[in-house]
Amino acid sequence: MKPEKLMDAFGKIDDDMIESAQEMRSGNSGIRKKNQKAAAMRKKWRNGLLTMTAAGLILGFCFLVADLNQREIVSNTNPAEVSEESSESRTESMEEGGTEALSTEGSLDAKEADRSEEVTEATTASVEETGEESAERTEFVSALETAVTDRYVFAVKDKALYAESRETGTVIAENLISSALVMKDGLVYYAAVSGDGYRIHELNTENLQSKERYFVPGAESGAESSEPFCLEGVQGNYLICRIGSSSNSHPSLGYNRLYSIDLEDGAIAALSESVGSYFVGSDEWLVGAGDSLSVSVAPLSAMKLDGSDSRELTNCTAGAVIEDGTLYYMDYPEYMDGNTKSGYLICYDLERQREQTRIPISGYWYLRNGCFMSSGPDQTMRLLLPDGTVCSYPENFRFVRLKNRYFATTDRMIYQLDVQNETYAELMQLDINASANPYTFELCEGKVYMYYTDSELVSQTLVWEESEFGLDEVGQVEIEQTQEEKQIRNRKLAQLRGTYDLSSVEWDGLKFSVENGCLYRGDSEYISGNMEFEHFILDSDSVFYCVLRENANQIIRYDIKSGENEVLYSQPAEAYVQYGITNYERMDLADVTDSYLYFRCGRQELDANTLYSVNRETGTVHLLGENVQRNLLIGDGYVAALENRDDTCPAAIYLYSSDGSSRNMLAEYCAGAYIGDSSLEYLECKNGNPNEVYHVRYDAGNGVEVSRTLLSEGCWSEWNRCFYEADYHRMLAEDGSEVDLPDGLYPVRIGRKLYLYSGDVLYEITCDNGEITYGSMYEMDGPENLEPWQLLFREQGELALITGPGGEAKVLSWDQPTFFPEEGTPAVMNQSGQGKMEEKRSLERLPGEYAITSLQNGSDYYYMDGKQLEGPGVTISDCIYEDSHLLSDGVYLYYTANWNQENLVRCYNLEQGTVRTLYGVDENYRLELVTVCGDSLYIRCGTSDLSKNRLYAVSVKDGTAFLLAEDVQNVVSAVEGYAAVLKQTGEVRPTQLLVCGRKVKGVDLADSSEIWPISESCSGARMTADETGETVRLEYLEHDSRDGMVDLVIYDVKEKTEMARTELPNGEWLEWNGCFYDAKAHCAVFPDGSVVNLPEGCYPVRIEDTMYLYLGTSLYEVVYENGKIVYGEIYSTGAVPEADACQYLVRGIGNQILVTAPGGETVMVDLEVNRCIPWFQLELDSPVSRRPKCFIRETPQLKGQNRLTTPQNKGSI
Amino acid sequence: MKDSSIINLFWKRDETAIRETERKYGHYLLKIAYNVLANHEDSEESVNDTYLKTWDSLPPHRPEILSAYLGKIARETAIDKLRKRSARKRGGSEYMLSLSELEDCVSGGESPEQEAEFRELVRLINRYLRKLPKENRDVFICRYYFMDETREIAAYTGCSETKIRSMLYRMRQGLRNNLEKEGIRV
């Protein structure tokens, strides 16, 4: 389809959608204002914000994660429904006073109902008071990772507190215990450790003055440890902190005890010894959950901030929230016996210390980020509001909520809940590059803080202010990583292996996915429910999965062709009670072969499990191993797996026979394993030492070790069936060498081939003695928005799958590879083979050889017509030669004319329409325009065929001419009074390169040039000056007649010294549109010295220090980063598209580019206007994804000799 | 003046309709035309043609959304003009010129099958766009209907140009996938 047709179809877009877009264009859209403000503020903050590089922030990050984990009291029970009837009747009853509804609940006994009646009266009174008091009400505010005021951002790095303003950064304090900051009324509280104890300081955020507010004396050992002291938050006038010590070195303070510090008088009060880190609070009361935060239910206590009272509200709650000063919490009085799955939503008046209402709730509700959540009967999530209202809760709202108000979703949207209508309004799209980690919200002093980790694992904080429209962004804090942190990150990444389960896959029109425990085919075809784990195994014609059904775990095979389910194996699920809840052991299908099914069985997350195999023919079950990691290595007649060793890492590797007859430990400490071509390969840490790692090849069939090699120090692990070292980003090659990997590329083995992947591209590689050689390149339609290290590859059946963190998989290949765009082939040769090569070589040409015969400048069009130059409203009829041509510098059109027995060089002012004569000679001499550079027009003058010629530089300002040289073939370029000239030395190339130093105006022409030879064997050159003109740099290609190699030489023209010399790979090198280009390998030297293979069909252009690729009618700005070409701006040249891209000449003049086609038709492209005709973009789609295939032969990270070297480093110069 | 009043003027054959249209939508139409033609004179000429075409088509039409109706005419007119201009500039031959002139008096040579295919394409594009989030859809329309530059769209939305480009890229990919799924060769 032609893009024009698509463009025509866009013209038929429905009116209402056009109107909507027009609203945005006219500024009537709310999103515009909001985004603009957010962007402006973000820019403002980024300009002055900190770049945090400290390892200290790891602590902060850990704190954040730990905090998040602690706050999320996760359900580990079977979710059950809440009684909708009860909640509906409750809602109704609340309107009527609350009494009736309570009496209708059969589960309430009469006593409770009486109590409720009392409470109702009290509620009415309380509500009346609340209206007056709400303005002064104080609530608990958690400590923050980052504190933001109008002037500063406060954050901690390297255990030091920094205040960063737009202008400068200031160290406020050092030796901070953690990155927790408490902010209140323009003051920031932080805790620091000193030699004799802990101190809490108060920082005035206006004048940055700190003063000590509290001191905890401690023993030396205690003081040096930053672990036991923690600022938790602030409530009213009380700072809440927790002090604990594993060595119990503060007997007076006790262990893990919560304290409040009165900020007015500094009085400290002990609050509780058993409260963990989940708090809510209102006025004088602080409510905290018990310290058993890792379980779903815990005791709940209310403490008076001055320490005068403390009471346990329930011994079994799933969490509490405070709304308008009223405490709501879940109470599960019967949970402990393990039989009942129902509880109460309690409304509690803290001031009067008694319950107001008690609503029976069936099902298990847990608290996450201030919301009570539960799973409904149809597995959909629901939200319980404090008044008992149940709201639906969309599936993608899985991450973050802020006090029933703001909901961040997996697709990076933030919604606001309209409680009255129970609907969610779209609030904003987050412009962030978050990784798979959840975001977390905090609210403090009217500002909403959102913490998240971006895809580079950099900690980020976004700050908004609440306004009547929702949230307005006021700042962003970015915390950069140190090398050490990157190493830690890579180590973490290395541990991701196996954690990506296949939760959805789509290929060849088929799609399977697991949602809410149900397996679907396509978007809606239900296959099965009751899946205990949200993943499955896919084979070429089957989907295998596990379900828990009728108290039995079953392994089921779904036949893709027939659509039928077949139970392969079933075993009773053993019941057990945990945390008062009855559960059943779960089964996780580990792998399937033709002969055996392998599954693990255990409780909950299967951290303790047993691995079994089932003979598919006989149904016999065999126990193979215990505490086995998920990924099995299925070999020919054997199975290998890693068995966890308590909490230590690395694990042990065992070899099992599938029938359970043998179980042999291969290595006690194994950092990773995979099955290679013929043997089992694993990494053994000698005596558990992670720095002494051996690579072992083991012949499992014969039970013998084939080889054992000691690897260099580092963090080695298995990664996509390769052995990868995370600290220095390298891999172990087949030949045993350790290969440094380019940044951004990660290894993967698919079948027998090795690849490096960068996210959207897969490069086939081979490694030889530490060097990588790149082969074919494949484009992958992988999961979007993911970094390469987030992707896992695996083979499953006949498929190769690429899986993102969410478990969504894309199929890379099928029997016949359909998802590889095409069979990868090296890019250079095409159907014309050698002919093409010859064609490229014949492209060696001289600037000016493509003389301009017509010029399109915007809408103005000039062209040569016989002896006339035609333009808009102008005809110039004094041209002398039939083959006369034009040159242009964007201001003038230059042409040659004959007048009064003289041959003249004339220029036509494109803007003013005036003609001027620049230079003239007797008509017996022929004139030829060579090129125009800066203010100089270069012409050759000589005999009729110009075999003997003189080169002149003619000033375009006043026509002054300077003789530069004789017998000149071409002018390379000219800057700052210097011209680089290629001189004819015979009939064969290469030619001699000279530099002409032009002296001041007015000197006799014959003596005006200072000429010195540069090279006797040059095939191309370019000359540039820096911005100040102080340095003039000549780059040229010099052929070495002895070995035929070509050197790229950089020469300082003013200093007359060689600056650098680099040997280029063997090829046909020439200068091409300002670049050095190898016509044989179709590669070019980029400005950073990299030799880069170019996509087929694209030809290089270099204008000053910017590289472009020319293709069809578009010019793509490109840079070479991380081993690949990155595309930037696209400029539409509007040139005639019929010609091959290699036939165009492209020259830069200031902000304009002249693009000349073979016929001499030239288009001036204004880069500033950057008019890109949309359908040209459409035609090319994206150059990144649809660019022609190429392979990278060398990457700058790996090929040192391609870097420019200085003469000092090269003794021969 | 309200759109309905302007439409009534057209229906009454009152020439002030054009003046009112120009007053209310002149800049809007000029921007559309300029985005296509990148030339002020041509754009003005194109907008004038738009008024005439609107005059000729109202009645019988009575558009529900006048701005969208005018915009479509302006866009089509400008694209036609651009194609004629390109033919003139590139080919330069009288043959090409004559060919483009003849487009005025023939249907364009589209067969009924091609017409049907085009209508299907339009339907699929509309369906795809309706599935997009509003902000994304608006960005897409700004770029490929109004042909605004990405930096302009960035200014409309307050987003970065990079983000806009990345949104457009994804939407183009999505559109292509959708069309291919429906059997349309892209």
PDB file of N, CA and C in Angstrom, chain A residues 759-812:
ATOM      1  N   GLY A 759      17.567  -5.849  23.331  1.00  0.00           N
ATOM      2  CA  GLY A 759      16.191  -5.420  23.573  1.00  0.00           C
ATOM      3  C   GLY A 759      15.345  -5.643  22.349  1.00  0.00           C
ATOM      4  N   ASP A 760      15.714  -5.024  21.251  1.00  0.00           N
ATOM      5  CA  ASP A 760      14.911  -5.233  20.057  1.00  0.00           C
ATOM      6  C   ASP A 760      15.699  -5.910  18.943  1.00  0.00           C
ATOM      7  N   VAL A 761      16.949  -6.136  19.183  1.00  0.00           N
ATOM      8  CA  VAL A 761      17.776  -6.749  18.143  1.00  0.00           C
ATOM      9  C   VAL A 761      18.573  -7.892  18.751  1.00  0.00           C
ATOM     10  N   LEU A 762      18.679  -8.936  17.972  1.00  0.00           N
ATOM     11  CA  LEU A 762      19.441 -10.106  18.392  1.00  0.00           C
ATOM     12  C   LEU A 762      20.586 -10.268  17.396  1.00  0.00           C
ATOM     13  N   TYR A 763      21.795 -10.264  17.896  1.00  0.00           N
ATOM     14  CA  TYR A 763      22.951 -10.411  17.017  1.00  0.00           C
ATOM     15  C   TYR A 763      23.511 -11.815  17.191  1.00  0.00           C
ATOM     16  N   GLU A 764      23.622 -12.496  16.095  1.00  0.00           N
ATOM     17  CA  GLU A 764      24.277 -13.802  16.171  1.00  0.00           C
ATOM     18  C   GLU A 764      25.779 -13.553  16.281  1.00  0.00           C
ATOM     19  N   ILE A 765      26.429 -14.281  17.167  1.00  0.00           N
ATOM     20  CA  ILE A 765      27.861 -14.041  17.342  1.00  0.00           C
ATOM     21  C   ILE A 765      28.618 -15.361  17.396  1.00  0.00           C
ATOM     22  N   THR A 766      29.877 -15.240  17.128  1.00  0.00           N
ATOM     23  CA  THR A 766      30.805 -16.316  17.453  1.00  0.00           C
ATOM     24  C   THR A 766      31.955 -15.670  18.198  1.00  0.00           C
ATOM     25  N   CYS A 767      32.544 -16.416  19.103  1.00  0.00           N
ATOM     26  CA  CYS A 767      33.632 -15.874  19.899  1.00  0.00           C
ATOM     27  C   CYS A 767      34.891 -16.672  19.615  1.00  0.00           C
ATOM     28  N   ASP A 768      35.949 -15.970  19.432  1.00  0.00           N
ATOM     29  CA  ASP A 768      37.222 -16.631  19.186  1.00  0.00           C
ATOM     30  C   ASP A 768      38.307 -15.893  19.951  1.00  0.00           C
ATOM     31  N   ASN A 769      38.847 -16.581  20.933  1.00  0.00           N
ATOM     32  CA  ASN A 769      39.960 -16.032  21.695  1.00  0.00           C
ATOM     33  C   ASN A 769      39.654 -14.634  22.246  1.00  0.00           C
ATOM     34  N   GLY A 770      38.502 -14.506  22.815  1.00  0.00           N
ATOM     35  CA  GLY A 770      38.137 -13.244  23.466  1.00  0.00           C
ATOM     36  C   GLY A 770      37.556 -12.192  22.542  1.00  0.00           C
ATOM     37  N   GLU A 771      37.526 -12.476  21.262  1.00  0.00           N
ATOM     38  CA  GLU A 771      36.982 -11.504  20.313  1.00  0.00           C
ATOM     39  C   GLU A 771      35.603 -11.955  19.851  1.00  0.00           C
ATOM     40  N   ILE A 772      34.724 -10.998  19.687  1.00  0.00           N
ATOM     41  CA  ILE A 772      33.387 -11.321  19.197  1.00  0.00           C
ATOM     42  C   ILE A 772      33.319 -11.010  17.714  1.00  0.00           C
ATOM     43  N   THR A 773      32.802 -11.947  16.962  1.00  0.00           N
ATOM     44  CA  THR A 773      32.529 -11.672  15.553  1.00  0.00           C
ATOM     45  C   THR A 773      31.017 -11.723  15.370  1.00  0.00           C
ATOM     46  N   TYR A 774      30.507 -10.690  14.775  1.00  0.00           N
ATOM     47  CA  TYR A 774      29.057 -10.594  14.632  1.00  0.00           C
ATOM     48  C   TYR A 774      28.601 -11.184  13.313  1.00  0.00           C
ATOM     49  N   GLY A 775      27.507 -11.881  13.372  1.00  0.00           N
ATOM     50  CA  GLY A 775      26.922 -12.447  12.165  1.00  0.00           C
ATOM     51  C   GLY A 775      25.624 -11.761  11.821  1.00  0.00           C
ATOM     52  N   SER A 776      24.625 -12.539  11.591  1.00  0.00           N
ATOM     53  CA  SER A 776      23.349 -11.977  11.170  1.00  0.00           C
ATOM     54  C   SER A 776      22.679 -11.217  12.305  1.00  0.00           C
ATOM     55  N   MET A 777      21.860 -10.304  11.922  1.00  0.00           N
ATOM     56  CA  MET A 777      21.111  -9.544  12.918  1.00  0.00           C
ATOM     57  C   MET A 777      19.633  -9.834  12.738  1.00  0.00           C
ATOM     58  N   TYR A 778      18.939 -10.027  13.848  1.00  0.00           N
ATOM     59  CA  TYR A 778      17.514 -10.305  13.779  1.00  0.00           C
ATOM     60  C   TYR A 778      16.768  -9.248  14.561  1.00  0.00           C
ATOM     61  N   GLU A 779      15.723  -8.775  13.993  1.00  0.00           N
ATOM     62  CA  GLU A 779      14.874  -7.850  14.738  1.00  0.00           C
ATOM     63  C   GLU A 779      13.836  -8.654  15.480  1.00  0.00           C
ATOM     64  N   MET A 780      13.592  -8.256  16.703  1.00  0.00           N
ATOM     65  CA  MET A 780      12.640  -9.003  17.515  1.00  0.00           C
ATOM     66  C   MET A 780      11.449  -8.125  17.825  1.00  0.00           C
ATOM     67  N   ASP A 781      10.314  -8.728  17.725  1.00  0.00           N
ATOM     68  CA  ASP A 781       9.117  -8.014  18.138  1.00  0.00           C
ATOM     69  C   ASP A 781       8.865  -8.394  19.596  1.00  0.00           C
ATOM     70  N   GLY A 782       9.792  -8.050  20.425  1.00  0.00           N
ATOM     71  CA  GLY A 782       9.721  -8.472  21.823  1.00  0.00           C
ATOM     72  C   GLY A 782       8.815  -7.574  22.642  1.00  0.00           C
ATOM     73  N   PRO A 783       8.694  -7.867  23.929  1.00  0.00           N
ATOM     74  CA  PRO A 783       7.875  -7.018  24.787  1.00  0.00           C
ATOM     75  C   PRO A 783       8.391  -5.582  24.749  1.00  0.00           C
ATOM     76  N   GLU A 784       7.479  -4.653  24.759  1.00  0.00           N
ATOM     77  CA  GLU A 784       7.871  -3.247  24.639  1.00  0.00           C
ATOM     78  C   GLU A 784       8.313  -2.684  25.982  1.00  0.00           C
ATOM     79  N   ASN A 785       8.990  -1.602  25.918  1.00  0.00           N
ATOM     80  CA  ASN A 785       9.359  -0.802  27.094  1.00  0.00           C
ATOM     81  C   ASN A 785      10.221  -1.557  28.081  1.00  0.00           C
ATOM     82  N   LEU A 786      10.933  -2.542  27.621  1.00  0.00           N
ATOM     83  CA  LEU A 786      11.752  -3.290  28.560  1.00  0.00           C
ATOM     84  C   LEU A 786      13.211  -3.159  28.184  1.00  0.00           C
ATOM     85  N   GLU A 787      14.023  -3.167  29.191  1.00  0.00           N
ATOM     86  CA  GLU A 787      15.450  -3.143  28.956  1.00  0.00           C
ATOM     87  C   GLU A 787      15.910  -4.556  28.638  1.00  0.00           C
ATOM     88  N   PRO A 788      17.037  -4.676  27.945  1.00  0.00           N
ATOM     89  CA  PRO A 788      17.460  -6.014  27.541  1.00  0.00           C
ATOM     90  C   PRO A 788      17.653  -6.955  28.721  1.00  0.00           C
ATOM     91  N   TRP A 789      18.144  -6.410  29.819  1.00  0.00           N
ATOM     92  CA  TRP A 789      18.402  -7.328  30.933  1.00  0.00           C
ATOM     93  C   TRP A 789      17.121  -7.826  31.573  1.00  0.00           C
ATOM     94  N   GLN A 790      16.006  -7.258  31.197  1.00  0.00           N
ATOM     95  CA  GLN A 790      14.751  -7.735  31.760  1.00  0.00           C
ATOM     96  C   GLN A 790      14.165  -8.906  30.969  1.00  0.00           C
ATOM     97  N   LEU A 791      14.793  -9.218  29.875  1.00  0.00           N
ATOM     98  CA  LEU A 791      14.227 -10.256  29.006  1.00  0.00           C
ATOM     99  C   LEU A 791      14.927 -11.589  29.241  1.00  0.00           C
ATOM    100  N   LEU A 792      14.150 -12.612  29.273  1.00  0.00           N
ATOM    101  CA  LEU A 792      14.711 -13.951  29.374  1.00  0.00           C
ATOM    102  C   LEU A 792      14.341 -14.739  28.124  1.00  0.00           C
ATOM    103  N   PHE A 793      15.268 -15.560  27.711  1.00  0.00           N
ATOM    104  CA  PHE A 793      15.031 -16.400  26.552  1.00  0.00           C
ATOM    105  C   PHE A 793      15.018 -17.857  26.999  1.00  0.00           C
ATOM    106  N   ARG A 794      14.212 -18.618  26.358  1.00  0.00           N
ATOM    107  CA  ARG A 794      14.274 -20.045  26.636  1.00  0.00           C
ATOM    108  C   ARG A 794      13.700 -20.816  25.462  1.00  0.00           C
ATOM    109  N   GLU A 795      14.100 -22.038  25.425  1.00  0.00           N
ATOM    110  CA  GLU A 795      13.515 -22.925  24.431  1.00  0.00           C
ATOM    111  C   GLU A 795      12.453 -23.736  25.136  1.00  0.00           C
ATOM    112  N   GLN A 796      11.357 -23.895  24.498  1.00  0.00           N
ATOM    113  CA  GLN A 796      10.310 -24.714  25.096  1.00  0.00           C
ATOM    114  C   GLN A 796       9.674 -25.496  23.968  1.00  0.00           C
ATOM    115  N   GLY A 797       9.838 -26.777  24.011  1.00  0.00           N
ATOM    116  CA  GLY A 797       9.387 -27.558  22.875  1.00  0.00           C
ATOM    117  C   GLY A 797      10.140 -27.100  21.641  1.00  0.00           C
ATOM    118  N   GLU A 798       9.412 -26.823  20.626  1.00  0.00           N
ATOM    119  CA  GLU A 798      10.063 -26.371  19.401  1.00  0.00           C
ATOM    120  C   GLU A 798      10.067 -24.863  19.303  1.00  0.00           C
ATOM    121  N   LEU A 799       9.730 -24.212  20.399  1.00  0.00           N
ATOM    122  CA  LEU A 799       9.650 -22.757  20.361  1.00  0.00           C
ATOM    123  C   LEU A 799      10.851 -22.126  21.041  1.00  0.00           C
ATOM    124  N   ALA A 800      11.179 -20.962  20.614  1.00  0.00           N
ATOM    125  CA  ALA A 800      12.097 -20.120  21.371  1.00  0.00           C
ATOM    126  C   ALA A 800      11.265 -18.941  21.863  1.00  0.00           C
ATOM    127  N   LEU A 801      11.324 -18.710  23.138  1.00  0.00           N
ATOM    128  CA  LEU A 801      10.453 -17.694  23.730  1.00  0.00           C
ATOM    129  C   LEU A 801      11.280 -16.593  24.339  1.00  0.00           C
ATOM    130  N   ILE A 802      10.795 -15.404  24.201  1.00  0.00           N
ATOM    131  CA  ILE A 802      11.398 -14.275  24.884  1.00  0.00           C
ATOM    132  C   ILE A 802      10.354 -13.782  25.866  1.00  0.00           C
ATOM    133  N   THR A 803      10.748 -13.669  27.126  1.00  0.00           N
ATOM    134  CA  THR A 803       9.775 -13.425  28.176  1.00  0.00           C
ATOM    135  C   THR A 803      10.128 -12.173  28.950  1.00  0.00           C
ATOM    136  N   GLY A 804       9.129 -11.337  29.177  1.00  0.00           N
ATOM    137  CA  GLY A 804       9.314 -10.139  29.984  1.00  0.00           C
ATOM    138  C   GLY A 804       9.015 -10.429  31.441  1.00  0.00           C
ATOM    139  N   PRO A 805       9.244  -9.458  32.305  1.00  0.00           N
ATOM    140  CA  PRO A 805       9.080  -9.691  33.734  1.00  0.00           C
ATOM    141  C   PRO A 805       7.666 -10.104  34.124  1.00  0.00           C
ATOM    142  N   GLY A 806       6.697  -9.661  33.374  1.00  0.00           N
ATOM    143  CA  GLY A 806       5.330 -10.022  33.712  1.00  0.00           C
ATOM    144  C   GLY A 806       4.978 -11.432  33.285  1.00  0.00           C
ATOM    145  N   GLY A 807       5.908 -12.083  32.612  1.00  0.00           N
ATOM    146  CA  GLY A 807       5.640 -13.436  32.158  1.00  0.00           C
ATOM    147  C   GLY A 807       5.059 -13.478  30.757  1.00  0.00           C
ATOM    148  N   GLU A 808       4.885 -12.307  30.131  1.00  0.00           N
ATOM    149  CA  GLU A 808       4.336 -12.314  28.785  1.00  0.00           C
ATOM    150  C   GLU A 808       5.447 -12.747  27.846  1.00  0.00           C
ATOM    151  N   ALA A 809       5.140 -13.707  27.030  1.00  0.00           N
ATOM    152  CA  ALA A 809       6.193 -14.237  26.166  1.00  0.00           C
ATOM    153  C   ALA A 809       5.857 -13.977  24.709  1.00  0.00           C
ATOM    154  N   LYS A 810       6.872 -13.759  23.949  1.00  0.00           N
ATOM    155  CA  LYS A 810       6.730 -13.681  22.502  1.00  0.00           C
ATOM    156  C   LYS A 810       7.469 -14.867  21.917  1.00  0.00           C
ATOM    157  N   VAL A 811       6.920 -15.384  20.845  1.00  0.00           N
ATOM    158  CA  VAL A 811       7.547 -16.527  20.209  1.00  0.00           C
ATOM    159  C   VAL A 811       8.536 -16.037  19.175  1.00  0.00           C
ATOM    160  N   LEU A 812       9.729 -16.541  19.261  1.00  0.00           N
ATOM    161  CA  LEU A 812      10.737 -16.106  18.303  1.00  0.00           C
ATOM    162  C   LEU A 812      10.802 -17.017  17.091  1.00  0.00           C
TER     163      LEU A 812
END
